[in-house]
Amino acid sequence: CRERGGGEGEGLSAERRRTPMPPTAAPHRHLLDVAGLSWSDLKLLLGTTEAARRILGSPTGRVDALKGVNVTTLFYEASTRTRISFENAAKALGTNVNSVAVASSSVGKGESLVDTVKTLRALGSNVIVLRHERAGAPWLAARVFDGSVLNAGDGWHAHPTQALLDLSVLLRNIGAKDGTLKGRRVAIIGDLLHSRVVRSNLHTLRAAGAEVRLAGPAELTRGFAEAAERSGGVTLCASLAEALEGADAVMALRIQRERLDGGEVSSFEAYREAWGLTEERIAAHAARGCVVLHPGPMNEGVEIDPDVADGPRSLILEQVAEGIPVRMAALWRTLRGDAPLNAPAPAKANS
């Protein structure tokens, strides 16, 4: 049977009335996936990201634009980059931030996701940032939550803010003059099957005009040949060399050891020999100046060599840092829609 709220929860309706939902003009109250976002939507988010970056670069590094909003991070899977950057982003906008330690919460006693979400709302949460091992969990949460839900990764399905920050980093480093990725080729290599990152990136990269090449072991690319056929500008390649040919950027994906059933990869040594990103392979096949990305965490020496991860081509730490302004933009847009996020005016120099 399901454990339901009781005891101290009996008086929570009054607390909920004391914590009303913040006013919102957002057409997208939730951010569950990027698949429903047009190029115009993406450009608005990227523009807000620029404003967020100016806020972070101001003397205080924050504003009170969302003062009074209560943000809760609810992560059913381990995370460093996504959770901390969401929490820092929320604090930089002036919100109150709480983080649920799922392992020591009532989830361990059998509480369902629906009951957890309802409990958090009763405790005053206006925004829930949710990561879950089950695909579709954020949609379930959004059905029973009258605030905003932001998907921080659900199973193999989607990771919208990772795709947004990857897009932002790529546009800054290899973008065309018109602010798109038209004429640019991006290769994504590795464990496609278990990757929510590649599924979200396919939409944002194609929306920006990039050509996308995918590659990985046959056992880890199941279903992507059909996806490539349905999507113009996407090619599933048979080898690493083919995928790298002329690439302006290459993204290595982590071999997700925790999701493998034992038959997809014969050995990590064999994987590295066939699919590992090395400087020699990039130099031999990719475009001059090709940059390297990885959503992290990395298995260095498996999908990417340490000298590539830490070398001059690498944008990996730039991706990490971009998580804060991008997630500030995501929070702002879900609550305030198209309203501009105003950064503090630059301090005047003393005369």
mmCIF file of C-alpha atoms in Angstrom:
data_model
loop_
_atom_site.group_PDB
_atom_site.id
_atom_site.type_symbol
_atom_site.label_atom_id
_atom_site.label_comp_id
_atom_site.label_asym_id
_atom_site.label_seq_id
_atom_site.Cartn_x
_atom_site.Cartn_y
_atom_site.Cartn_z
ATOM 1 C CA CYS A 1 0.000 0.000 0.000
ATOM 2 C CA ARG A 2 1.070 3.597 -0.486
ATOM 3 C CA GLU A 3 2.031 5.695 2.480
ATOM 4 C CA ARG A 4 0.050 8.885 2.349
ATOM 5 C CA GLY A 5 0.520 12.202 4.113
ATOM 6 C CA GLY A 6 -0.715 12.492 7.665
ATOM 7 C CA GLY A 7 0.262 13.735 11.085
ATOM 8 C CA GLU A 8 2.023 17.051 10.648
ATOM 9 C CA GLY A 9 0.541 17.316 7.154
ATOM 10 C CA GLU A 10 -2.945 17.887 8.552
ATOM 11 C CA GLY A 11 -2.264 21.574 9.077
ATOM 12 C CA LEU A 12 -0.486 22.175 5.799
ATOM 13 C CA SER A 13 -3.444 23.627 3.904
ATOM 14 C CA ALA A 14 -3.064 26.833 5.893
ATOM 15 C CA GLU A 15 0.650 26.929 5.062
ATOM 16 C CA ARG A 16 -0.192 26.516 1.394
ATOM 17 C CA ARG A 17 -2.525 29.490 1.549
ATOM 18 C CA ARG A 18 0.299 31.522 3.060
ATOM 19 C CA THR A 19 2.560 30.630 0.116
ATOM 20 C CA PRO A 20 0.564 31.492 -3.000
ATOM 21 C CA MET A 21 1.876 30.777 -6.446
ATOM 22 C CA PRO A 22 3.937 33.686 -7.777
ATOM 23 C CA PRO A 23 2.299 35.624 -10.590
ATOM 24 C CA THR A 24 3.225 34.227 -13.984
ATOM 25 C CA ALA A 25 2.842 35.305 -17.571
ATOM 26 C CA ALA A 26 4.694 32.289 -18.931
ATOM 27 C CA PRO A 27 3.203 30.541 -21.946
ATOM 28 C CA HIS A 28 5.365 27.539 -21.017
ATOM 29 C CA ARG A 29 4.728 27.062 -17.304
ATOM 30 C CA HIS A 30 6.881 23.938 -17.300
ATOM 31 C CA LEU A 31 10.108 23.009 -19.048
ATOM 32 C CA LEU A 32 9.685 19.288 -19.643
ATOM 33 C CA ASP A 33 11.399 18.902 -23.012
ATOM 34 C CA VAL A 34 12.933 21.005 -25.756
ATOM 35 C CA ALA A 35 11.018 19.143 -28.461
ATOM 36 C CA GLY A 36 8.106 21.574 -28.192
ATOM 37 C CA LEU A 37 10.307 24.669 -28.488
ATOM 38 C CA SER A 38 10.668 26.516 -31.790
ATOM 39 C CA TRP A 39 13.828 28.293 -32.911
ATOM 40 C CA SER A 40 12.163 31.551 -31.785
ATOM 41 C CA ASP A 41 11.588 30.038 -28.321
ATOM 42 C CA LEU A 42 15.198 28.900 -28.171
ATOM 43 C CA LYS A 43 16.464 32.348 -29.163
ATOM 44 C CA LEU A 44 14.401 33.918 -26.363
ATOM 45 C CA LEU A 45 15.950 31.525 -23.868
ATOM 46 C CA LEU A 46 19.425 32.262 -25.204
ATOM 47 C CA GLY A 47 18.780 35.992 -24.958
ATOM 48 C CA THR A 48 17.696 35.582 -21.359
ATOM 49 C CA THR A 49 20.846 33.537 -20.766
ATOM 50 C CA GLU A 50 22.899 36.569 -21.849
ATOM 51 C CA ALA A 51 21.064 38.731 -19.310
ATOM 52 C CA ALA A 52 21.671 36.073 -16.649
ATOM 53 C CA ARG A 53 25.363 36.053 -17.479
ATOM 54 C CA ARG A 54 25.493 39.833 -16.946
ATOM 55 C CA ILE A 55 23.848 39.365 -13.556
ATOM 56 C CA LEU A 56 26.440 36.776 -12.579
ATOM 57 C CA GLY A 57 29.176 39.177 -13.658
ATOM 58 C CA SER A 58 27.784 42.070 -11.606
ATOM 59 C CA PRO A 59 29.331 43.062 -8.251
ATOM 60 C CA THR A 60 26.682 41.158 -6.266
ATOM 61 C CA GLY A 61 26.308 38.281 -8.720
ATOM 62 C CA ARG A 62 22.587 38.135 -8.038
ATOM 63 C CA VAL A 63 19.255 39.964 -8.185
ATOM 64 C CA ASP A 64 15.986 39.649 -6.282
ATOM 65 C CA ALA A 65 13.932 39.211 -9.466
ATOM 66 C CA LEU A 66 12.244 36.074 -8.104
ATOM 67 C CA LYS A 67 12.270 36.963 -4.436
ATOM 68 C CA GLY A 68 9.651 35.005 -2.522
ATOM 69 C CA VAL A 69 9.625 32.056 -4.942
ATOM 70 C CA ASN A 70 10.367 28.684 -3.324
ATOM 71 C CA VAL A 71 12.396 26.296 -5.490
ATOM 72 C CA THR A 72 12.871 22.649 -4.535
ATOM 73 C CA THR A 73 15.359 20.316 -6.212
ATOM 74 C CA LEU A 74 14.111 16.727 -6.162
ATOM 75 C CA PHE A 75 16.715 14.325 -7.552
ATOM 76 C CA TYR A 76 16.065 10.582 -7.599
ATOM 77 C CA GLU A 77 19.412 10.021 -9.347
ATOM 78 C CA ALA A 78 22.889 11.176 -8.442
ATOM 79 C CA SER A 79 23.986 14.530 -9.848
ATOM 80 C CA THR A 80 26.700 17.110 -9.318
ATOM 81 C CA ARG A 81 26.648 19.544 -12.248
ATOM 82 C CA THR A 82 22.908 19.763 -12.861
ATOM 83 C CA ARG A 83 21.760 19.917 -9.253
ATOM 84 C CA ILE A 84 24.341 22.428 -8.048
ATOM 85 C CA SER A 85 23.964 24.669 -11.096
ATOM 86 C CA PHE A 86 20.163 24.688 -10.725
ATOM 87 C CA GLU A 87 20.506 25.591 -7.047
ATOM 88 C CA ASN A 88 23.058 28.322 -7.772
ATOM 89 C CA ALA A 89 20.867 29.626 -10.598
ATOM 90 C CA ALA A 90 17.834 29.818 -8.338
ATOM 91 C CA LYS A 91 19.803 31.621 -5.616
ATOM 92 C CA ALA A 92 21.186 34.104 -8.149
ATOM 93 C CA LEU A 93 17.583 35.078 -8.966
ATOM 94 C CA GLY A 94 16.744 35.642 -5.299
ATOM 95 C CA THR A 95 14.644 32.532 -4.658
ATOM 96 C CA ASN A 96 14.534 30.364 -1.566
ATOM 97 C CA VAL A 97 16.084 26.975 -2.361
ATOM 98 C CA ASN A 98 15.503 23.610 -0.722
ATOM 99 C CA SER A 99 17.037 20.309 -1.775
ATOM 100 C CA VAL A 100 15.347 16.997 -0.998
ATOM 101 C CA ALA A 101 17.732 14.210 -0.029
ATOM 102 C CA VAL A 102 15.672 11.436 -1.592
ATOM 103 C CA ALA A 103 17.641 8.644 0.081
ATOM 104 C CA SER A 104 16.700 9.923 3.545
ATOM 105 C CA SER A 105 13.187 11.151 2.661
ATOM 106 C CA SER A 106 9.828 9.392 2.873
ATOM 107 C CA VAL A 107 10.525 7.959 -0.577
ATOM 108 C CA GLY A 108 12.512 5.306 1.259
ATOM 109 C CA LYS A 109 9.309 4.370 3.110
ATOM 110 C CA GLY A 110 7.398 3.846 -0.119
ATOM 111 C CA GLU A 111 6.018 7.322 -0.793
ATOM 112 C CA SER A 112 5.108 7.740 -4.464
ATOM 113 C CA LEU A 113 6.297 10.534 -6.710
ATOM 114 C CA VAL A 114 2.764 11.967 -6.842
ATOM 115 C CA ASP A 115 2.497 12.079 -3.047
ATOM 116 C CA THR A 116 5.972 13.605 -2.752
ATOM 117 C CA VAL A 117 5.073 16.347 -5.234
ATOM 118 C CA LYS A 118 1.790 17.074 -3.442
ATOM 119 C CA THR A 119 3.636 17.212 -0.121
ATOM 120 C CA LEU A 120 6.196 19.657 -1.479
ATOM 121 C CA ARG A 121 3.417 21.915 -2.758
ATOM 122 C CA ALA A 122 1.705 21.802 0.613
ATOM 123 C CA LEU A 123 5.026 22.824 2.176
ATOM 124 C CA GLY A 124 5.179 25.877 -0.067
ATOM 125 C CA SER A 125 7.178 24.843 -3.127
ATOM 126 C CA ASN A 126 6.407 26.937 -6.193
ATOM 127 C CA VAL A 127 8.938 25.282 -8.489
ATOM 128 C CA ILE A 128 10.181 21.688 -8.557
ATOM 129 C CA VAL A 129 13.344 20.743 -10.417
ATOM 130 C CA LEU A 130 13.005 17.008 -10.935
ATOM 131 C CA ARG A 131 15.444 14.316 -11.981
ATOM 132 C CA HIS A 132 14.087 10.784 -12.145
ATOM 133 C CA GLU A 133 15.226 7.425 -13.458
ATOM 134 C CA ARG A 134 11.852 6.864 -15.136
ATOM 135 C CA ALA A 135 11.111 8.456 -18.503
ATOM 136 C CA GLY A 136 7.977 10.579 -18.274
ATOM 137 C CA ALA A 137 8.189 11.256 -14.526
ATOM 138 C CA PRO A 138 8.274 15.075 -14.962
ATOM 139 C CA TRP A 139 5.045 14.924 -16.996
ATOM 140 C CA LEU A 140 3.384 12.975 -14.178
ATOM 141 C CA ALA A 141 4.599 15.540 -11.644
ATOM 142 C CA ALA A 142 3.332 18.423 -13.801
ATOM 143 C CA ARG A 143 -0.169 16.881 -13.901
ATOM 144 C CA VAL A 144 -0.557 17.140 -10.123
ATOM 145 C CA PHE A 145 1.478 20.299 -9.408
ATOM 146 C CA ASP A 146 0.027 23.765 -9.899
ATOM 147 C CA GLY A 147 3.461 25.390 -9.943
ATOM 148 C CA SER A 148 6.275 24.900 -12.431
ATOM 149 C CA VAL A 149 8.182 21.682 -13.083
ATOM 150 C CA LEU A 150 11.590 21.732 -14.751
ATOM 151 C CA ASN A 151 12.941 18.460 -16.066
ATOM 152 C CA ALA A 152 16.524 17.879 -14.921
ATOM 153 C CA GLY A 153 16.699 14.567 -16.763
ATOM 154 C CA ASP A 154 14.235 11.678 -16.999
ATOM 155 C CA GLY A 155 15.522 8.196 -17.747
ATOM 156 C CA TRP A 156 16.811 7.856 -21.302
ATOM 157 C CA HIS A 157 14.295 10.385 -22.541
ATOM 158 C CA ALA A 158 15.220 14.064 -22.210
ATOM 159 C CA HIS A 159 17.603 16.547 -20.610
ATOM 160 C CA PRO A 160 16.372 19.926 -21.849
ATOM 161 C CA THR A 161 18.677 22.286 -19.956
ATOM 162 C CA GLN A 162 21.757 20.271 -20.951
ATOM 163 C CA ALA A 163 20.774 20.667 -24.597
ATOM 164 C CA LEU A 164 20.226 24.394 -24.066
ATOM 165 C CA LEU A 165 23.626 24.947 -22.484
ATOM 166 C CA ASP A 166 25.318 22.840 -25.176
ATOM 167 C CA LEU A 167 23.615 24.967 -27.824
ATOM 168 C CA SER A 168 24.681 28.176 -26.097
ATOM 169 C CA VAL A 169 28.319 27.051 -25.878
ATOM 170 C CA LEU A 170 28.370 25.923 -29.509
ATOM 171 C CA LEU A 171 26.852 29.142 -30.823
ATOM 172 C CA ARG A 172 29.428 31.187 -28.929
ATOM 173 C CA ASN A 173 32.356 29.129 -30.206
ATOM 174 C CA ILE A 174 31.461 27.968 -33.725
ATOM 175 C CA GLY A 175 28.272 29.867 -34.536
ATOM 176 C CA ALA A 176 27.611 31.426 -37.928
ATOM 177 C CA LYS A 177 27.367 35.186 -38.361
ATOM 178 C CA ASP A 178 23.566 34.997 -38.398
ATOM 179 C CA GLY A 179 23.494 33.519 -34.889
ATOM 180 C CA THR A 180 22.712 29.969 -36.000
ATOM 181 C CA LEU A 181 24.690 26.781 -36.603
ATOM 182 C CA LYS A 182 23.945 26.698 -40.327
ATOM 183 C CA GLY A 183 26.860 25.226 -42.240
ATOM 184 C CA ARG A 184 28.275 23.639 -39.085
ATOM 185 C CA ARG A 185 28.710 19.901 -38.563
ATOM 186 C CA VAL A 186 28.401 18.395 -35.071
ATOM 187 C CA ALA A 187 29.347 14.776 -34.333
ATOM 188 C CA ILE A 188 27.953 12.950 -31.302
ATOM 189 C CA ILE A 189 29.793 9.739 -30.433
ATOM 190 C CA GLY A 190 29.109 6.966 -27.961
ATOM 191 C CA ASP A 191 26.283 5.425 -25.981
ATOM 192 C CA LEU A 192 23.323 6.880 -27.865
ATOM 193 C CA LEU A 193 20.902 4.228 -26.646
ATOM 194 C CA HIS A 194 20.927 5.270 -22.998
ATOM 195 C CA SER A 195 21.507 8.993 -23.562
ATOM 196 C CA ARG A 196 18.828 11.549 -22.765
ATOM 197 C CA VAL A 197 21.388 14.182 -23.786
ATOM 198 C CA VAL A 198 21.540 13.112 -27.445
ATOM 199 C CA ARG A 199 17.751 12.981 -27.740
ATOM 200 C CA SER A 200 17.404 16.578 -26.555
ATOM 201 C CA ASN A 201 20.429 17.794 -28.517
ATOM 202 C CA LEU A 202 19.078 16.422 -31.768
ATOM 203 C CA HIS A 203 16.172 18.863 -31.557
ATOM 204 C CA THR A 204 18.124 21.960 -30.544
ATOM 205 C CA LEU A 205 20.997 21.373 -32.969
ATOM 206 C CA ARG A 206 18.673 20.812 -35.911
ATOM 207 C CA ALA A 207 16.563 23.826 -34.910
ATOM 208 C CA ALA A 208 19.758 25.896 -35.038
ATOM 209 C CA GLY A 209 20.561 24.567 -38.501
ATOM 210 C CA ALA A 210 23.458 22.219 -37.703
ATOM 211 C CA GLU A 211 24.167 19.012 -39.573
ATOM 212 C CA VAL A 212 24.424 16.183 -37.034
ATOM 213 C CA ARG A 213 26.390 12.968 -37.364
ATOM 214 C CA LEU A 214 25.878 10.135 -34.888
ATOM 215 C CA ALA A 215 28.074 7.108 -34.253
ATOM 216 C CA GLY A 216 28.674 4.350 -31.759
ATOM 217 C CA PRO A 217 28.639 0.575 -31.385
ATOM 218 C CA ALA A 218 25.655 -1.017 -33.122
ATOM 219 C CA GLU A 219 24.294 -2.290 -29.796
ATOM 220 C CA LEU A 220 24.297 1.268 -28.439
ATOM 221 C CA THR A 221 22.720 2.996 -31.434
ATOM 222 C CA ARG A 222 19.551 0.900 -31.763
ATOM 223 C CA GLY A 223 16.650 2.964 -33.097
ATOM 224 C CA PHE A 224 18.794 5.853 -34.288
ATOM 225 C CA ALA A 225 18.941 4.743 -37.927
ATOM 226 C CA GLU A 226 15.179 5.189 -38.087
ATOM 227 C CA ALA A 227 15.409 8.505 -36.254
ATOM 228 C CA ALA A 228 18.036 9.700 -38.746
ATOM 229 C CA GLU A 229 15.817 8.710 -41.673
ATOM 230 C CA ARG A 230 12.916 10.705 -40.239
ATOM 231 C CA SER A 231 15.046 13.785 -39.566
ATOM 232 C CA GLY A 232 16.701 15.652 -42.384
ATOM 233 C CA GLY A 233 20.254 16.669 -41.582
ATOM 234 C CA VAL A 234 20.966 13.712 -39.267
ATOM 235 C CA THR A 235 23.193 10.791 -40.321
ATOM 236 C CA LEU A 236 24.025 7.610 -38.425
ATOM 237 C CA CYS A 237 27.604 6.707 -39.338
ATOM 238 C CA ALA A 238 29.227 3.291 -39.340
ATOM 239 C CA SER A 239 32.588 4.391 -37.940
ATOM 240 C CA LEU A 240 34.193 7.028 -35.797
ATOM 241 C CA ALA A 241 36.247 8.288 -38.734
ATOM 242 C CA GLU A 242 33.116 8.795 -40.858
ATOM 243 C CA ALA A 243 31.366 10.705 -38.072
ATOM 244 C CA LEU A 244 34.406 12.930 -37.440
ATOM 245 C CA GLU A 245 34.960 13.777 -41.105
ATOM 246 C CA GLY A 246 34.795 17.573 -41.396
ATOM 247 C CA ALA A 247 33.217 18.009 -37.946
ATOM 248 C CA ASP A 248 33.361 21.490 -36.410
ATOM 249 C CA ALA A 249 32.481 20.063 -33.000
ATOM 250 C CA VAL A 250 32.415 16.600 -31.483
ATOM 251 C CA MET A 251 30.598 15.535 -28.351
ATOM 252 C CA ALA A 252 31.598 12.355 -26.550
ATOM 253 C CA LEU A 253 28.905 10.603 -24.552
ATOM 254 C CA ARG A 254 29.572 8.652 -21.386
ATOM 255 C CA ILE A 255 29.347 4.891 -21.414
ATOM 256 C CA GLN A 256 26.563 4.533 -18.860
ATOM 257 C CA ARG A 257 27.847 1.536 -16.947
ATOM 258 C CA GLU A 258 24.881 1.587 -14.569
ATOM 259 C CA ARG A 259 22.435 1.064 -17.460
ATOM 260 C CA LEU A 260 24.313 -1.635 -19.395
ATOM 261 C CA ASP A 261 22.946 -5.174 -19.224
ATOM 262 C CA GLY A 262 26.310 -6.774 -19.942
ATOM 263 C CA GLY A 263 25.957 -7.484 -23.646
ATOM 264 C CA GLU A 264 26.320 -4.104 -25.327
ATOM 265 C CA VAL A 265 30.074 -3.592 -24.832
ATOM 266 C CA SER A 266 32.531 -6.495 -24.887
ATOM 267 C CA SER A 267 35.104 -4.502 -22.900
ATOM 268 C CA PHE A 268 35.931 -0.897 -22.215
ATOM 269 C CA GLU A 269 39.349 -1.447 -23.770
ATOM 270 C CA ALA A 270 37.699 -2.603 -26.995
ATOM 271 C CA TYR A 271 35.342 0.354 -26.882
ATOM 272 C CA ARG A 272 38.239 2.798 -26.562
ATOM 273 C CA GLU A 273 40.069 1.178 -29.473
ATOM 274 C CA ALA A 274 37.079 1.602 -31.783
ATOM 275 C CA TRP A 275 35.281 4.688 -30.488
ATOM 276 C CA GLY A 276 37.466 6.593 -28.036
ATOM 277 C CA LEU A 277 38.184 10.259 -28.831
ATOM 278 C CA THR A 278 41.909 10.867 -29.183
ATOM 279 C CA GLU A 279 43.776 13.901 -30.444
ATOM 280 C CA GLU A 280 45.202 11.850 -33.315
ATOM 281 C CA ARG A 281 41.760 10.814 -34.539
ATOM 282 C CA ILE A 282 40.297 14.304 -34.268
ATOM 283 C CA ALA A 283 43.278 15.868 -36.047
ATOM 284 C CA ALA A 284 43.138 13.282 -38.817
ATOM 285 C CA HIS A 285 39.450 13.643 -39.676
ATOM 286 C CA ALA A 286 37.736 16.689 -38.131
ATOM 287 C CA ALA A 287 37.779 20.259 -39.366
ATOM 288 C CA ARG A 288 40.661 22.430 -38.296
ATOM 289 C CA GLY A 289 39.751 24.049 -35.012
ATOM 290 C CA CYS A 290 37.225 21.342 -34.090
ATOM 291 C CA VAL A 291 36.065 21.753 -30.492
ATOM 292 C CA VAL A 292 35.246 18.984 -28.030
ATOM 293 C CA LEU A 293 32.316 18.696 -25.629
ATOM 294 C CA HIS A 294 31.158 16.154 -23.045
ATOM 295 C CA PRO A 295 28.052 16.459 -20.852
ATOM 296 C CA GLY A 296 29.811 14.694 -17.969
ATOM 297 C CA PRO A 297 30.635 12.868 -15.890
ATOM 298 C CA MET A 298 33.463 11.448 -17.978
ATOM 299 C CA ASN A 299 35.048 8.021 -18.126
ATOM 300 C CA GLU A 300 38.472 9.355 -19.060
ATOM 301 C CA GLY A 301 40.500 6.815 -20.977
ATOM 302 C CA VAL A 302 37.322 5.148 -22.294
ATOM 303 C CA GLU A 303 35.176 7.480 -24.421
ATOM 304 C CA ILE A 304 37.666 10.366 -24.259
ATOM 305 C CA ASP A 305 41.390 10.599 -23.624
ATOM 306 C CA PRO A 306 42.552 12.832 -20.752
ATOM 307 C CA ASP A 307 44.697 14.940 -23.086
ATOM 308 C CA VAL A 308 41.604 15.715 -25.169
ATOM 309 C CA ALA A 309 39.369 16.399 -22.162
ATOM 310 C CA ASP A 310 41.935 18.803 -20.729
ATOM 311 C CA GLY A 311 43.395 20.054 -24.007
ATOM 312 C CA PRO A 312 42.975 23.259 -26.021
ATOM 313 C CA ARG A 313 39.996 21.901 -27.987
ATOM 314 C CA SER A 314 37.988 21.185 -24.856
ATOM 315 C CA LEU A 315 34.902 23.231 -23.967
ATOM 316 C CA ILE A 316 33.905 20.864 -21.169
ATOM 317 C CA LEU A 317 34.409 23.251 -18.250
ATOM 318 C CA GLU A 318 32.751 25.996 -20.278
ATOM 319 C CA GLN A 319 29.730 23.689 -20.529
ATOM 320 C CA VAL A 320 29.730 23.235 -16.762
ATOM 321 C CA ALA A 321 29.866 26.986 -16.113
ATOM 322 C CA GLU A 322 27.169 27.665 -18.718
ATOM 323 C CA GLY A 323 24.762 25.587 -16.669
ATOM 324 C CA ILE A 324 24.151 28.441 -14.234
ATOM 325 C CA PRO A 325 23.043 31.230 -16.624
ATOM 326 C CA VAL A 326 21.107 28.785 -18.822
ATOM 327 C CA ARG A 327 19.213 27.429 -15.833
ATOM 328 C CA MET A 328 18.586 30.954 -14.598
ATOM 329 C CA ALA A 329 16.993 31.617 -17.984
ATOM 330 C CA ALA A 330 14.933 28.432 -17.768
ATOM 331 C CA LEU A 331 13.622 29.333 -14.316
ATOM 332 C CA TRP A 332 12.829 32.876 -15.409
ATOM 333 C CA ARG A 333 10.982 31.823 -18.561
ATOM 334 C CA THR A 334 8.806 29.259 -16.791
ATOM 335 C CA LEU A 335 7.698 31.890 -14.281
ATOM 336 C CA ARG A 336 7.808 35.153 -16.225
ATOM 337 C CA GLY A 337 7.394 34.171 -19.865
ATOM 338 C CA ASP A 338 8.604 36.777 -22.337
ATOM 339 C CA ALA A 339 9.216 39.486 -19.730
ATOM 340 C CA PRO A 340 12.829 40.707 -19.898
ATOM 341 C CA LEU A 341 15.261 39.692 -17.178
ATOM 342 C CA ASN A 342 16.961 42.932 -16.234
ATOM 343 C CA ALA A 343 20.592 42.865 -15.223
ATOM 344 C CA PRO A 344 21.986 45.557 -12.903
ATOM 345 C CA ALA A 345 23.376 48.616 -14.648
ATOM 346 C CA PRO A 346 27.184 48.636 -14.824
ATOM 347 C CA ALA A 347 28.815 50.605 -12.060
ATOM 348 C CA LYS A 348 29.934 54.072 -13.095
ATOM 349 C CA ALA A 349 33.650 54.684 -13.061
ATOM 350 C CA ASN A 350 34.824 57.274 -10.531
ATOM 351 C CA SER A 351 35.776 60.555 -12.197
#
